[in-house]
PDB file of C-alpha atoms and ligand atoms in Angstrom:
ATOM      1  CA  MET A  21     -67.012 -89.228 -38.511  1.00  0.00           C
ATOM      2  CA  GLN A  22     -65.531 -86.005 -39.869  1.00  0.00           C
ATOM      3  CA  LEU A  23     -62.432 -84.529 -38.303  1.00  0.00           C
ATOM      4  CA  GLN A  24     -60.257 -81.538 -38.807  1.00  0.00           C
ATOM      5  CA  CYS A  25     -56.571 -82.364 -39.021  1.00  0.00           C
ATOM      6  CA  SER A  26     -54.575 -80.544 -36.364  1.00  0.00           C
ATOM      7  CA  TYR A  27     -51.563 -80.256 -38.715  1.00  0.00           C
ATOM      8  CA  CYS A  28     -52.899 -79.240 -42.135  1.00  0.00           C
ATOM      9  CA  ASN A  29     -56.337 -78.087 -40.903  1.00  0.00           C
ATOM     10  CA  LYS A  30     -58.120 -79.934 -43.688  1.00  0.00           C
ATOM     11  CA  MET A  31     -61.249 -81.951 -43.049  1.00  0.00           C
ATOM     12  CA  PHE A  32     -61.047 -85.692 -43.442  1.00  0.00           C
ATOM     13  CA  VAL A  33     -63.338 -88.645 -42.796  1.00  0.00           C
ATOM     14  CA  VAL A  34     -62.666 -91.447 -40.344  1.00  0.00           C
ATOM     15  CA  SER A  35     -64.383 -94.607 -41.538  1.00  0.00           C
ATOM     16  CA  LYS A  36     -66.957 -96.249 -39.308  1.00  0.00           C
ATOM     17  CA  GLU A  37     -64.801 -99.385 -39.161  1.00  0.00           C
ATOM     18  CA  ALA A  38     -61.740 -97.454 -37.976  1.00  0.00           C
ATOM     19  CA  GLY A  39     -63.791 -95.496 -35.459  1.00  0.00           C
ATOM     20  CA  LEU A  40     -65.428 -98.603 -34.012  1.00  0.00           C
ATOM     21  CA  ALA A  41     -62.052-100.327 -33.750  1.00  0.00           C
ATOM     22  CA  GLY A  42     -60.820 -97.224 -31.923  1.00  0.00           C
ATOM     23  CA  MET A  43     -63.755 -97.399 -29.507  1.00  0.00           C
ATOM     24  CA  TYR A  44     -62.960-101.045 -28.844  1.00  0.00           C
ATOM     25  CA  GLU A  45     -59.397-100.111 -27.895  1.00  0.00           C
ATOM     26  CA  ILE A  46     -60.618 -97.304 -25.643  1.00  0.00           C
ATOM     27  CA  TYR A  47     -62.938 -99.654 -23.767  1.00  0.00           C
ATOM     28  CA  HIS A  48     -60.923-102.854 -23.688  1.00  0.00           C
ATOM     29  CA  GLU A  49     -57.335-101.652 -23.718  1.00  0.00           C
ATOM     30  CA  GLY A  50     -57.786 -98.625 -21.508  1.00  0.00           C
ATOM     31  CA  LYS A  51     -56.774 -96.046 -24.081  1.00  0.00           C
ATOM     32  CA  ASN A  52     -57.933 -92.473 -23.569  1.00  0.00           C
ATOM     33  CA  HIS A  53     -57.805 -91.415 -27.200  1.00  0.00           C
ATOM     34  CA  PHE A  54     -58.075 -92.607 -30.754  1.00  0.00           C
ATOM     35  CA  ASN A  55     -55.395 -91.931 -33.358  1.00  0.00           C
ATOM     36  CA  ALA A  56     -57.001 -90.817 -36.605  1.00  0.00           C
ATOM     37  CA  VAL A  57     -54.711 -90.667 -39.614  1.00  0.00           C
ATOM     38  CA  CYS A  58     -55.237 -87.637 -41.837  1.00  0.00           C
ATOM     39  CA  GLU A  59     -55.794 -88.638 -45.455  1.00  0.00           C
ATOM     40  CA  HIS A  60     -54.129 -85.443 -46.687  1.00  0.00           C
ATOM     41  CA  CYS A  61     -50.851 -85.335 -44.750  1.00  0.00           C
ATOM     42  CA  GLN A  62     -50.841 -88.873 -43.228  1.00  0.00           C
ATOM     43  CA  ARG A  63     -50.215 -87.436 -39.756  1.00  0.00           C
ATOM     44  CA  THR A  64     -51.997 -88.643 -36.669  1.00  0.00           C
ATOM     45  CA  THR A  65     -54.650 -86.521 -34.997  1.00  0.00           C
ATOM     46  CA  ARG A  66     -55.656 -87.444 -31.483  1.00  0.00           C
ATOM     47  CA  VAL A  67     -59.353 -87.772 -30.749  1.00  0.00           C
ATOM     48  CA  SER A  68     -60.249 -87.884 -27.064  1.00  0.00           C
ATOM     49  CA  ASP A  69     -62.348 -90.749 -25.737  1.00  0.00           C
ATOM     50  CA  GLU A  70     -65.078 -88.212 -24.870  1.00  0.00           C
ATOM     51  CA  GLN A  71     -65.253 -87.042 -28.469  1.00  0.00           C
ATOM     52  CA  MET A  72     -65.254 -90.641 -29.680  1.00  0.00           C
ATOM     53  CA  LYS A  73     -68.172 -91.490 -27.384  1.00  0.00           C
ATOM     54  CA  GLN A  74     -70.135 -88.574 -28.792  1.00  0.00           C
ATOM     55  CA  ASN A  75     -69.528 -89.795 -32.332  1.00  0.00           C
ATOM     56  CA  PHE A  76     -70.217 -93.458 -31.614  1.00  0.00           C
ATOM     57  CA  PRO A  77     -72.845 -93.579 -28.847  1.00  0.00           C
ATOM     58  CA  ASN A  78     -74.032 -97.038 -29.974  1.00  0.00           C
ATOM     59  CA  TRP A  79     -70.585 -98.333 -30.802  1.00  0.00           C
ATOM     60  CA  GLU A  80     -71.018-101.704 -29.042  1.00  0.00           C
ATOM     61  CA  ALA A  81     -74.086-102.662 -31.085  1.00  0.00           C
ATOM     62  CA  GLU A  82     -72.490-101.327 -34.249  1.00  0.00           C
ATOM     63  CA  TYR A  83     -69.241-103.142 -33.524  1.00  0.00           C
ATOM     64  CA  GLU A  84     -71.099-106.420 -33.071  1.00  0.00           C
ATOM     65  CA  ALA A  85     -73.037-105.855 -36.304  1.00  0.00           C
ATOM     66  CA  MET A  86     -69.753-105.168 -38.061  1.00  0.00           C
ATOM     67  CA  LEU A  87     -68.259-108.422 -36.715  1.00  0.00           C
ATOM     68  CA  LYS A  88     -71.316-110.356 -37.842  1.00  0.00           C
ATOM     69  CA  GLU A  89     -71.030-108.848 -41.305  1.00  0.00           C
ATOM     70  CA  ALA A  90     -67.356-109.769 -41.430  1.00  0.00           C
ATOM     71  CA  ASP A  91     -68.211-113.301 -40.303  1.00  0.00           C
ATOM     72  CA  ALA A  92     -70.921-113.655 -42.946  1.00  0.00           C
ATOM     73  CA  PHE A  93     -68.484-112.351 -45.544  1.00  0.00           C
ATOM     74  CA  ALA A  94     -65.822-114.878 -44.483  1.00  0.00           C
ATOM     75  CA  LYS A  95     -68.349-117.712 -44.737  1.00  0.00           C
ATOM     76  CA  LYS A  96     -69.447-116.550 -48.195  1.00  0.00           C
ATOM     77  CA  GLN A  97     -65.830-116.316 -49.268  1.00  0.00           C
ATOM     78  CA  ALA A  98     -65.081-119.840 -48.002  1.00  0.00           C
ATOM     79  CA  GLU A  99     -68.098-121.168 -49.887  1.00  0.00           C
ATOM     80  CA  LEU A 100     -67.015-119.444 -53.092  1.00  0.00           C
ATOM     81  CA  GLU A 101     -63.515-120.844 -52.736  1.00  0.00           C
ATOM     82  CA  LYS A 102     -64.925-124.321 -52.225  1.00  0.00           C
ATOM     83  CA  GLN A 103     -67.042-123.953 -55.362  1.00  0.00           C
ATOM     84  CA  LEU A 104     -64.032-122.722 -57.294  1.00  0.00           C
ATOM     85  CA  ALA A 105     -61.943-125.658 -56.096  1.00  0.00           C
ATOM     86  CA  GLU A 106     -64.669-128.069 -57.199  1.00  0.00           C
ATOM     87  CA  ARG A 107     -64.898-126.364 -60.573  1.00  0.00           C
ATOM     88  CA  LYS A 108     -61.140-126.619 -61.027  1.00  0.00           C
ATOM     89  CA  GLU A 109     -61.224-130.398 -60.584  1.00  0.00           C
ATOM     90  CA  LYS A 110     -63.678-130.977 -63.438  1.00  0.00           C
ATOM     91  CA  PRO A 111     -61.763-129.361 -66.322  1.00  0.00           C
ATOM     92  CA  LYS A 112     -58.746-131.526 -65.473  1.00  0.00           C
ATOM     93  CA  LYS A 113     -60.701-134.642 -66.403  1.00  0.00           C
ATOM     94  CA  GLU A 114     -61.725-133.090 -69.722  1.00  0.00           C
ATOM     95  CA  LYS A 115     -58.143-132.288 -70.499  1.00  0.00           C
ATOM     96  CA  LYS A 116     -57.109-135.886 -69.961  1.00  0.00           C
ATOM     97  CA  LYS A 117     -59.784-137.079 -72.388  1.00  0.00           C
ATOM     98  CA  ARG A 118     -58.575-134.658 -75.031  1.00  0.00           C
ATOM     99  CA  ASN A 119     -55.015-135.871 -74.590  1.00  0.00           C
ATOM    100  CA  ARG A 120     -56.051-139.476 -75.047  1.00  0.00           C
ATOM    101  CA  LYS A 121     -57.780-138.725 -78.367  1.00  0.00           C
ATOM    102  CA  ARG A 122     -54.595-137.274 -79.881  1.00  0.00           C
TER     103      ARG A 122
HETATM  104 ZN1   ZN B 214     -53.541 -83.345 -42.275  1.00  0.00          ZN
END
């Protein structure tokens, strides 16, 4: 979503992730706006819930897809860490052998 900063008047982009998180807050925490942080001046521009709805009409489906992606990523990460941990155990044994030979 592209926005114009109300302070420096420059255009900046609000990421899909930030926008969807904003929509979640509007719906589940009763907020009536989303605070977008300008990437140029770091100030907060208010986006009304109406404007947010126009930008993210399918936010619920997209939010769920985003959560699923995050979940899949976490699982992948856990698997990689497990593999790394297993790999770390093997070299230790080799080291011991080398020490014995000396
Ligand atoms: Zn700005």
